[in-house]
Amino acid sequence: MSSNETPRGPVDSSRIPRYAGPATFARLPRLDEVGTADVAVVGVPFDSGVSYRPGARFGGNAIREASRLLRPYNPAQDASPFALAQVADGGDIAVNPFNINEAVETVEAAADELLGTGARLMTLGGDHTIALPLLRSVAKKHGPVALLHFDAHLDTWDTYFGAEYTHGTPFRRAVEEGILDTEALSHVGTRGPLYGKQDLTDDEKMGFGIVTSADIYRRGADEVADQLRQRIGDRPLYISIDIDCLDPAHAPGTGTPEAGGMTSRELLEILRGLAGCNLVSADVVEVAPAYDHAEITSVAASHTAYELTTIMSRQIAAARKDAEAK
Ligand SMILES: N=C(N)NCCCC(=O)O
Ligand SMILES: [Zn+2]
Ligand SMILES: [Zn+2]
């Protein structure tokens, strides 16, 4: 059962300074303070799957710290996400940093448990490896899901050094496992050098469409969002956001930066244009704070998670209203 309690919402920043106390996402209550939530925000401190700079294990907490400045009303979506639904911070999923297979299993089991309570998941931090167990868990509940994958990279490569579970391979594994709805898969923000042209051929065979970073620049966020929304329809949707979808100027704190990316404004606008989609869970990954400056990356990531949470809360509230009317 998801939460029927009145949403608790964030700590009042006019009474308790927003920089005081331990950080939860957006200063929301902890999950153990409210029992159950409609949206559970969880961190995954894991970066053993990276191919270049490490550090995304610290991403979740950096995003929480940067999220202290978020405010309760989201004018861009005309909604107060934390009043429409119970959103709470479920803390971190503690995973084994020395055994990737075990870490993947732990994330899946923890996600099963949270989704089993009726919550949707807003996952923060970690490297992109964790999208695979999160998608497995979501697909157990909803069947194969539509996927919007915001990233500079395809992440549909096969193996690295023989390893199947890495941050460059989660979506190939997910396609192989049949947990994605291959009618509605898109990469958004793709750019940068590849290993060969075959990378694109393989990716297309798996069913992915690509909206490159240059497409977004040329066509604009609204048109791109419209196109994506049409492709998704009312399918259950998972959004996975690798913060390196942003240009390094907008997100320097990440492990595999690529020049020529979208701005944080473009990303936020595309997400706002996806309001109304049946967003069942989402992640924001690859925030590596050691390479960040002045919290540029974690601020962008916190606003990204805020827009995603707003989409979920609005939908939860609308579904509740529909159910009451019946
Ligand atoms: N940042 C993510 N998720 N993947 C990048 C993999 C790029 C590479 O090692 O070639
Ligand atoms: Zn990436
Ligand atoms: Zn990625």
mmCIF file of C-alpha atoms and ligand atoms in Angstrom:
data_model
loop_
_atom_site.group_PDB
_atom_site.id
_atom_site.type_symbol
_atom_site.label_atom_id
_atom_site.label_comp_id
_atom_site.label_asym_id
_atom_site.label_seq_id
_atom_site.Cartn_x
_atom_site.Cartn_y
_atom_site.Cartn_z
ATOM 1 C CA MET A 1 0.000 0.000 0.000
ATOM 2 C CA SER A 2 1.303 3.444 -0.779
ATOM 3 C CA SER A 3 0.856 6.168 1.772
ATOM 4 C CA ASN A 4 -2.633 7.378 2.734
ATOM 5 C CA GLU A 5 -1.288 9.749 5.344
ATOM 6 C CA THR A 6 -1.225 13.492 4.814
ATOM 7 C CA PRO A 7 2.063 14.334 3.136
ATOM 8 C CA ARG A 8 4.506 15.652 5.701
ATOM 9 C CA GLY A 9 6.559 17.730 3.267
ATOM 10 C CA PRO A 10 9.904 19.420 3.857
ATOM 11 C CA VAL A 11 11.148 21.127 7.004
ATOM 12 C CA ASP A 12 10.014 24.783 7.058
ATOM 13 C CA SER A 13 13.090 26.761 5.996
ATOM 14 C CA SER A 14 11.674 29.981 7.468
ATOM 15 C CA ARG A 15 11.939 28.380 10.920
ATOM 16 C CA ILE A 16 14.918 26.068 10.666
ATOM 17 C CA PRO A 17 17.706 27.373 8.448
ATOM 18 C CA ARG A 18 18.055 25.198 5.429
ATOM 19 C CA TYR A 19 21.715 24.512 6.070
ATOM 20 C CA ALA A 20 21.019 23.073 9.552
ATOM 21 C CA GLY A 21 20.853 19.391 10.379
ATOM 22 C CA PRO A 22 21.574 16.262 8.376
ATOM 23 C CA ALA A 23 20.541 16.349 4.720
ATOM 24 C CA THR A 24 17.617 14.418 3.337
ATOM 25 C CA PHE A 25 16.474 15.022 -0.239
ATOM 26 C CA ALA A 26 14.731 18.429 -0.344
ATOM 27 C CA ARG A 27 14.617 18.393 3.497
ATOM 28 C CA LEU A 28 11.850 15.818 3.326
ATOM 29 C CA PRO A 29 11.126 13.404 6.171
ATOM 30 C CA ARG A 30 12.938 10.120 6.366
ATOM 31 C CA LEU A 31 10.927 7.133 5.231
ATOM 32 C CA ASP A 32 11.060 5.625 8.734
ATOM 33 C CA GLU A 33 9.392 8.791 10.059
ATOM 34 C CA VAL A 34 6.340 8.417 7.821
ATOM 35 C CA GLY A 35 6.077 4.635 7.481
ATOM 36 C CA THR A 36 5.242 4.381 3.799
ATOM 37 C CA ALA A 37 5.637 6.792 0.924
ATOM 38 C CA ASP A 38 4.210 7.336 -2.534
ATOM 39 C CA VAL A 39 7.672 8.239 -3.759
ATOM 40 C CA ALA A 40 10.740 6.893 -1.973
ATOM 41 C CA VAL A 41 13.972 8.743 -2.662
ATOM 42 C CA VAL A 42 16.938 6.416 -2.186
ATOM 43 C CA GLY A 43 20.675 6.698 -2.616
ATOM 44 C CA VAL A 44 22.914 3.993 -4.044
ATOM 45 C CA PRO A 45 26.534 4.599 -3.009
ATOM 46 C CA PHE A 46 28.130 2.379 -5.621
ATOM 47 C CA ASP A 47 30.733 3.077 -8.303
ATOM 48 C CA SER A 48 32.562 -0.196 -8.811
ATOM 49 C CA GLY A 49 31.205 -0.413 -12.374
ATOM 50 C CA VAL A 50 32.987 2.614 -13.833
ATOM 51 C CA SER A 51 35.377 2.581 -16.781
ATOM 52 C CA TYR A 52 37.114 5.885 -16.045
ATOM 53 C CA ARG A 53 36.961 8.299 -13.100
ATOM 54 C CA PRO A 54 35.452 6.842 -9.925
ATOM 55 C CA GLY A 55 33.486 8.794 -7.312
ATOM 56 C CA ALA A 56 29.780 8.354 -8.064
ATOM 57 C CA ARG A 57 29.462 6.477 -4.771
ATOM 58 C CA PHE A 58 29.392 9.947 -3.211
ATOM 59 C CA GLY A 59 26.757 11.252 -5.642
ATOM 60 C CA GLY A 60 23.623 10.551 -3.623
ATOM 61 C CA ASN A 61 24.740 12.485 -0.591
ATOM 62 C CA ALA A 62 26.071 15.364 -2.715
ATOM 63 C CA ILE A 63 22.654 15.638 -4.376
ATOM 64 C CA ARG A 64 20.949 15.595 -0.980
ATOM 65 C CA GLU A 65 23.234 18.402 0.222
ATOM 66 C CA ALA A 66 22.585 20.461 -2.913
ATOM 67 C CA SER A 67 18.825 19.864 -2.598
ATOM 68 C CA ARG A 68 18.555 21.891 0.619
ATOM 69 C CA LEU A 69 17.655 24.940 -1.442
ATOM 70 C CA LEU A 70 14.728 23.375 -3.306
ATOM 71 C CA ARG A 71 11.422 25.019 -2.409
ATOM 72 C CA PRO A 72 8.006 23.405 -2.037
ATOM 73 C CA TYR A 73 6.224 24.940 -5.051
ATOM 74 C CA ASN A 74 7.334 24.095 -8.598
ATOM 75 C CA PRO A 75 6.067 26.929 -10.810
ATOM 76 C CA ALA A 76 7.235 25.290 -14.043
ATOM 77 C CA GLN A 77 4.777 22.448 -13.446
ATOM 78 C CA ASP A 78 2.330 24.498 -11.328
ATOM 79 C CA ALA A 79 2.460 21.919 -8.561
ATOM 80 C CA SER A 80 3.593 21.413 -4.975
ATOM 81 C CA PRO A 81 5.058 17.933 -5.361
ATOM 82 C CA PHE A 82 5.522 17.239 -1.658
ATOM 83 C CA ALA A 83 1.930 18.242 -0.824
ATOM 84 C CA LEU A 84 0.377 16.163 -3.615
ATOM 85 C CA ALA A 85 2.029 12.939 -2.479
ATOM 86 C CA GLN A 86 4.061 11.584 0.400
ATOM 87 C CA VAL A 87 7.662 11.859 -0.723
ATOM 88 C CA ALA A 88 10.259 10.615 1.763
ATOM 89 C CA ASP A 89 13.945 9.847 1.879
ATOM 90 C CA GLY A 90 14.612 6.148 2.332
ATOM 91 C CA GLY A 91 18.350 6.564 2.937
ATOM 92 C CA ASP A 92 20.921 4.507 1.098
ATOM 93 C CA ILE A 93 20.932 0.969 -0.248
ATOM 94 C CA ALA A 94 24.185 -0.351 1.235
ATOM 95 C CA VAL A 95 25.922 -2.478 -1.373
ATOM 96 C CA ASN A 96 29.153 -4.474 -1.573
ATOM 97 C CA PRO A 97 31.834 -2.339 -3.273
ATOM 98 C CA PHE A 98 34.056 -5.366 -3.917
ATOM 99 C CA ASN A 99 31.548 -7.630 -5.662
ATOM 100 C CA ILE A 100 29.551 -6.149 -8.521
ATOM 101 C CA ASN A 101 27.273 -9.158 -8.979
ATOM 102 C CA GLU A 102 26.324 -9.107 -5.336
ATOM 103 C CA ALA A 103 25.785 -5.331 -5.424
ATOM 104 C CA VAL A 104 23.450 -5.718 -8.411
ATOM 105 C CA GLU A 105 21.454 -8.352 -6.504
ATOM 106 C CA THR A 106 21.263 -6.176 -3.401
ATOM 107 C CA VAL A 107 19.938 -3.193 -5.360
ATOM 108 C CA GLU A 108 17.303 -5.380 -7.017
ATOM 109 C CA ALA A 109 16.150 -6.860 -3.699
ATOM 110 C CA ALA A 110 15.977 -3.441 -2.025
ATOM 111 C CA ALA A 111 14.039 -2.020 -4.961
ATOM 112 C CA ASP A 112 11.631 -4.993 -4.852
ATOM 113 C CA GLU A 113 10.945 -4.285 -1.223
ATOM 114 C CA LEU A 114 10.297 -0.567 -1.743
ATOM 115 C CA LEU A 115 8.173 -1.041 -4.869
ATOM 116 C CA GLY A 116 6.282 -3.740 -2.974
ATOM 117 C CA THR A 117 5.055 -1.100 -0.519
ATOM 118 C CA GLY A 118 3.418 0.737 -3.429
ATOM 119 C CA ALA A 119 6.112 3.416 -3.654
ATOM 120 C CA ARG A 120 7.718 4.687 -6.831
ATOM 121 C CA LEU A 121 11.477 5.058 -6.693
ATOM 122 C CA MET A 122 13.549 8.174 -7.211
ATOM 123 C CA THR A 123 17.099 6.854 -7.024
ATOM 124 C CA LEU A 124 20.069 9.188 -6.537
ATOM 125 C CA GLY A 125 23.726 8.612 -7.163
ATOM 126 C CA GLY A 126 25.772 5.608 -8.050
ATOM 127 C CA ASP A 127 27.191 4.725 -11.433
ATOM 128 C CA HIS A 128 24.984 3.621 -14.320
ATOM 129 C CA THR A 129 25.384 -0.091 -13.514
ATOM 130 C CA ILE A 130 22.548 0.265 -11.019
ATOM 131 C CA ALA A 131 19.956 1.031 -13.696
ATOM 132 C CA LEU A 132 19.869 -2.689 -14.568
ATOM 133 C CA PRO A 133 18.696 -4.015 -11.178
ATOM 134 C CA LEU A 134 16.307 -1.063 -10.850
ATOM 135 C CA LEU A 135 14.772 -1.866 -14.242
ATOM 136 C CA ARG A 136 14.527 -5.551 -13.355
ATOM 137 C CA SER A 137 12.583 -4.689 -10.274
ATOM 138 C CA VAL A 138 10.286 -2.205 -12.029
ATOM 139 C CA ALA A 139 9.602 -4.742 -14.808
ATOM 140 C CA LYS A 140 8.608 -7.394 -12.257
ATOM 141 C CA LYS A 141 5.873 -5.030 -11.178
ATOM 142 C CA HIS A 142 4.806 -3.418 -14.468
ATOM 143 C CA GLY A 143 6.046 -5.740 -17.213
ATOM 144 C CA PRO A 144 8.498 -4.438 -19.826
ATOM 145 C CA VAL A 145 8.749 -0.663 -19.482
ATOM 146 C CA ALA A 146 9.342 2.215 -21.860
ATOM 147 C CA LEU A 147 12.737 3.797 -21.257
ATOM 148 C CA LEU A 148 14.009 7.314 -21.715
ATOM 149 C CA HIS A 149 17.735 7.263 -21.234
ATOM 150 C CA PHE A 150 19.377 10.702 -20.947
ATOM 151 C CA ASP A 151 23.103 10.257 -21.436
ATOM 152 C CA ALA A 152 26.077 11.285 -23.564
ATOM 153 C CA HIS A 153 26.677 7.543 -23.979
ATOM 154 C CA LEU A 154 24.701 4.644 -25.371
ATOM 155 C CA ASP A 155 25.453 2.297 -22.468
ATOM 156 C CA THR A 156 24.472 -0.601 -24.722
ATOM 157 C CA TRP A 157 28.012 -1.934 -25.052
ATOM 158 C CA ASP A 158 28.536 -5.633 -24.451
ATOM 159 C CA THR A 159 31.334 -6.133 -21.912
ATOM 160 C CA TYR A 160 34.348 -4.335 -20.453
ATOM 161 C CA PHE A 161 37.343 -6.534 -19.630
ATOM 162 C CA GLY A 162 34.914 -9.436 -19.859
ATOM 163 C CA ALA A 163 32.590 -7.947 -17.237
ATOM 164 C CA GLU A 164 28.877 -7.973 -18.058
ATOM 165 C CA TYR A 165 27.706 -5.623 -15.353
ATOM 166 C CA THR A 166 29.350 -2.221 -15.784
ATOM 167 C CA HIS A 167 28.200 1.350 -16.233
ATOM 168 C CA GLY A 168 28.591 1.060 -20.021
ATOM 169 C CA THR A 169 26.394 -2.041 -20.428
ATOM 170 C CA PRO A 170 23.149 -1.888 -18.403
ATOM 171 C CA PHE A 171 20.773 -1.300 -21.298
ATOM 172 C CA ARG A 172 22.117 -4.115 -23.471
ATOM 173 C CA ARG A 173 21.599 -6.488 -20.539
ATOM 174 C CA ALA A 174 18.110 -5.075 -20.010
ATOM 175 C CA VAL A 175 17.173 -5.666 -23.674
ATOM 176 C CA GLU A 176 18.609 -9.205 -23.525
ATOM 177 C CA GLU A 177 16.524 -9.887 -20.422
ATOM 178 C CA GLY A 178 13.321 -8.702 -22.115
ATOM 179 C CA ILE A 179 12.536 -6.145 -19.410
ATOM 180 C CA LEU A 180 12.239 -3.165 -21.775
ATOM 181 C CA ASP A 181 9.366 -2.389 -24.122
ATOM 182 C CA THR A 182 11.337 -2.260 -27.361
ATOM 183 C CA GLU A 183 8.631 -0.155 -29.029
ATOM 184 C CA ALA A 184 9.489 2.793 -26.796
ATOM 185 C CA LEU A 185 13.204 3.135 -26.127
ATOM 186 C CA SER A 186 15.128 6.356 -26.620
ATOM 187 C CA HIS A 187 18.529 7.704 -25.811
ATOM 188 C CA VAL A 188 18.494 11.468 -25.366
ATOM 189 C CA GLY A 189 21.565 13.695 -25.425
ATOM 190 C CA THR A 190 23.843 11.202 -27.164
ATOM 191 C CA ARG A 191 27.166 12.528 -28.504
ATOM 192 C CA GLY A 192 30.864 11.950 -28.602
ATOM 193 C CA PRO A 193 33.236 9.403 -30.112
ATOM 194 C CA LEU A 194 32.299 5.715 -30.256
ATOM 195 C CA TYR A 195 34.368 2.543 -30.613
ATOM 196 C CA GLY A 196 33.011 2.065 -34.144
ATOM 197 C CA LYS A 197 29.981 2.521 -36.352
ATOM 198 C CA GLN A 198 28.825 -0.924 -35.272
ATOM 199 C CA ASP A 199 27.947 0.533 -31.860
ATOM 200 C CA LEU A 200 25.124 2.434 -33.562
ATOM 201 C CA THR A 201 23.995 -0.507 -35.670
ATOM 202 C CA ASP A 202 23.854 -2.771 -32.616
ATOM 203 C CA ASP A 203 21.997 -0.146 -30.649
ATOM 204 C CA GLU A 204 19.411 0.344 -33.368
ATOM 205 C CA LYS A 205 18.853 -3.414 -33.606
ATOM 206 C CA MET A 206 18.054 -3.424 -29.901
ATOM 207 C CA GLY A 207 15.220 -1.014 -30.687
ATOM 208 C CA PHE A 208 16.630 2.302 -29.479
ATOM 209 C CA GLY A 209 15.887 5.625 -31.113
ATOM 210 C CA ILE A 210 18.416 8.417 -30.643
ATOM 211 C CA VAL A 211 17.867 12.108 -30.035
ATOM 212 C CA THR A 212 21.368 13.523 -30.122
ATOM 213 C CA SER A 213 22.549 16.517 -28.183
ATOM 214 C CA ALA A 214 22.803 18.377 -31.518
ATOM 215 C CA ASP A 215 19.150 17.473 -32.320
ATOM 216 C CA ILE A 216 18.102 19.149 -29.082
ATOM 217 C CA TYR A 217 20.101 22.254 -29.967
ATOM 218 C CA ARG A 218 18.603 22.387 -33.462
ATOM 219 C CA ARG A 219 15.002 21.390 -32.744
ATOM 220 C CA GLY A 220 14.497 22.743 -29.252
ATOM 221 C CA ALA A 221 13.293 21.160 -26.038
ATOM 222 C CA ASP A 222 9.542 21.458 -26.674
ATOM 223 C CA GLU A 223 9.609 19.663 -30.008
ATOM 224 C CA VAL A 224 11.845 16.942 -28.624
ATOM 225 C CA ALA A 225 9.591 16.419 -25.599
ATOM 226 C CA ASP A 226 6.511 16.210 -27.852
ATOM 227 C CA GLN A 227 8.154 13.580 -30.013
ATOM 228 C CA LEU A 228 9.221 11.526 -26.988
ATOM 229 C CA ARG A 229 5.780 11.799 -25.383
ATOM 230 C CA GLN A 230 4.116 10.522 -28.527
ATOM 231 C CA ARG A 231 6.409 7.552 -28.676
ATOM 232 C CA ILE A 232 5.821 6.678 -25.012
ATOM 233 C CA GLY A 233 2.040 7.124 -24.944
ATOM 234 C CA ASP A 234 0.586 5.730 -21.725
ATOM 235 C CA ARG A 235 3.112 2.927 -21.306
ATOM 236 C CA PRO A 236 4.743 2.555 -17.886
ATOM 237 C CA LEU A 237 7.866 4.691 -18.222
ATOM 238 C CA TYR A 238 11.253 4.575 -16.524
ATOM 239 C CA ILE A 239 13.556 7.591 -16.905
ATOM 240 C CA SER A 240 17.268 7.069 -16.330
ATOM 241 C CA ILE A 241 19.369 10.212 -16.233
ATOM 242 C CA ASP A 242 23.124 10.014 -16.468
ATOM 243 C CA ILE A 243 24.166 13.509 -15.430
ATOM 244 C CA ASP A 244 26.837 13.423 -18.157
ATOM 245 C CA CYS A 245 23.969 14.047 -20.606
ATOM 246 C CA LEU A 246 24.696 17.664 -19.641
ATOM 247 C CA ASP A 247 27.629 19.527 -21.097
ATOM 248 C CA PRO A 248 30.693 19.439 -18.807
ATOM 249 C CA ALA A 249 30.112 23.185 -18.308
ATOM 250 C CA HIS A 250 26.806 22.265 -16.656
ATOM 251 C CA ALA A 251 28.000 19.059 -15.013
ATOM 252 C CA PRO A 252 31.757 18.838 -14.547
ATOM 253 C CA GLY A 253 31.376 16.452 -11.621
ATOM 254 C CA THR A 254 31.052 13.202 -13.483
ATOM 255 C CA GLY A 255 33.238 10.282 -14.491
ATOM 256 C CA THR A 256 33.148 10.238 -18.306
ATOM 257 C CA PRO A 257 32.564 13.812 -19.505
ATOM 258 C CA GLU A 258 31.961 14.555 -23.210
ATOM 259 C CA ALA A 259 31.976 17.994 -24.828
ATOM 260 C CA GLY A 260 28.965 19.376 -26.669
ATOM 261 C CA GLY A 261 26.158 18.433 -24.323
ATOM 262 C CA MET A 262 22.809 19.969 -23.533
ATOM 263 C CA THR A 263 22.354 22.681 -20.962
ATOM 264 C CA SER A 264 20.651 22.104 -17.639
ATOM 265 C CA ARG A 265 17.849 24.384 -18.898
ATOM 266 C CA GLU A 266 17.282 22.101 -21.881
ATOM 267 C CA LEU A 267 17.193 18.997 -19.703
ATOM 268 C CA LEU A 268 14.735 20.530 -17.236
ATOM 269 C CA GLU A 269 12.523 21.792 -20.053
ATOM 270 C CA ILE A 270 12.398 18.396 -21.760
ATOM 271 C CA LEU A 271 11.436 16.770 -18.455
ATOM 272 C CA ARG A 272 8.692 19.328 -17.840
ATOM 273 C CA GLY A 273 7.390 18.530 -21.309
ATOM 274 C CA LEU A 274 7.003 14.899 -20.235
ATOM 275 C CA ALA A 275 4.501 15.715 -17.467
ATOM 276 C CA GLY A 276 1.484 13.451 -17.765
ATOM 277 C CA CYS A 277 3.547 10.391 -18.702
ATOM 278 C CA ASN A 278 3.100 7.348 -16.499
ATOM 279 C CA LEU A 279 6.499 7.690 -14.828
ATOM 280 C CA VAL A 280 6.814 4.634 -12.580
ATOM 281 C CA SER A 281 10.374 5.225 -11.308
ATOM 282 C CA ALA A 282 13.520 7.143 -12.200
ATOM 283 C CA ASP A 283 17.186 7.525 -11.399
ATOM 284 C CA VAL A 284 19.818 10.275 -11.575
ATOM 285 C CA VAL A 285 23.262 8.687 -11.711
ATOM 286 C CA GLU A 286 26.954 9.364 -12.393
ATOM 287 C CA VAL A 287 27.329 12.422 -10.133
ATOM 288 C CA ALA A 288 30.960 12.322 -8.974
ATOM 289 C CA PRO A 289 31.371 15.231 -6.545
ATOM 290 C CA ALA A 290 35.172 15.120 -6.348
ATOM 291 C CA TYR A 291 35.281 16.554 -9.897
ATOM 292 C CA ASP A 292 32.571 19.093 -9.207
ATOM 293 C CA HIS A 293 33.011 22.816 -8.653
ATOM 294 C CA ALA A 294 30.730 24.949 -6.486
ATOM 295 C CA GLU A 295 28.127 22.141 -6.515
ATOM 296 C CA ILE A 296 27.326 22.874 -10.199
ATOM 297 C CA THR A 297 26.643 19.236 -10.927
ATOM 298 C CA SER A 298 24.821 18.307 -7.750
ATOM 299 C CA VAL A 299 22.609 21.397 -7.987
ATOM 300 C CA ALA A 300 21.683 20.391 -11.556
ATOM 301 C CA ALA A 301 21.060 16.825 -10.366
ATOM 302 C CA SER A 302 18.896 17.977 -7.461
ATOM 303 C CA HIS A 303 16.712 20.079 -9.757
ATOM 304 C CA THR A 304 16.508 17.179 -12.188
ATOM 305 C CA ALA A 305 15.269 14.880 -9.411
ATOM 306 C CA TYR A 306 12.831 17.605 -8.333
ATOM 307 C CA GLU A 307 11.226 17.735 -11.800
ATOM 308 C CA LEU A 308 11.028 13.944 -11.931
ATOM 309 C CA THR A 309 9.470 13.810 -8.469
ATOM 310 C CA THR A 310 6.973 16.468 -9.494
ATOM 311 C CA ILE A 311 5.893 14.399 -12.511
ATOM 312 C CA MET A 312 5.366 11.378 -10.249
ATOM 313 C CA SER A 313 3.507 13.310 -7.515
ATOM 314 C CA ARG A 314 1.160 14.970 -9.978
ATOM 315 C CA GLN A 315 0.322 11.638 -11.484
ATOM 316 C CA ILE A 316 -0.220 9.996 -8.114
ATOM 317 C CA ALA A 317 -2.548 12.829 -7.087
ATOM 318 C CA ALA A 318 -4.467 12.658 -10.377
ATOM 319 C CA ALA A 319 -4.888 8.875 -10.081
ATOM 320 C CA ARG A 320 -6.123 9.262 -6.504
ATOM 321 C CA LYS A 321 -8.673 11.844 -7.618
ATOM 322 C CA ASP A 322 -9.872 9.579 -10.429
ATOM 323 C CA ALA A 323 -10.252 6.671 -8.007
ATOM 324 C CA GLU A 324 -12.240 8.850 -5.569
ATOM 325 C CA ALA A 325 -14.574 10.015 -8.348
ATOM 326 C CA LYS A 326 -15.479 6.395 -9.151
HETATM 327 N N1 LIG B 1 28.969 7.050 -18.062
HETATM 328 C C1 LIG B 1 28.459 5.924 -18.447
HETATM 329 N N2 LIG B 1 27.390 5.440 -17.888
HETATM 330 N N3 LIG B 1 29.040 5.170 -19.411
HETATM 331 C C2 LIG B 1 30.193 5.600 -20.087
HETATM 332 C C3 LIG B 1 31.010 4.488 -20.629
HETATM 333 C C4 LIG B 1 31.994 5.083 -21.581
HETATM 334 C C5 LIG B 1 33.215 4.219 -21.896
HETATM 335 O O1 LIG B 1 33.864 3.752 -20.983
HETATM 336 O O2 LIG B 1 33.518 4.072 -23.067
HETATM 337 ZN ZN ZN B 2 27.207 8.661 -19.689
HETATM 338 ZN ZN ZN B 3 25.458 6.243 -18.555
#
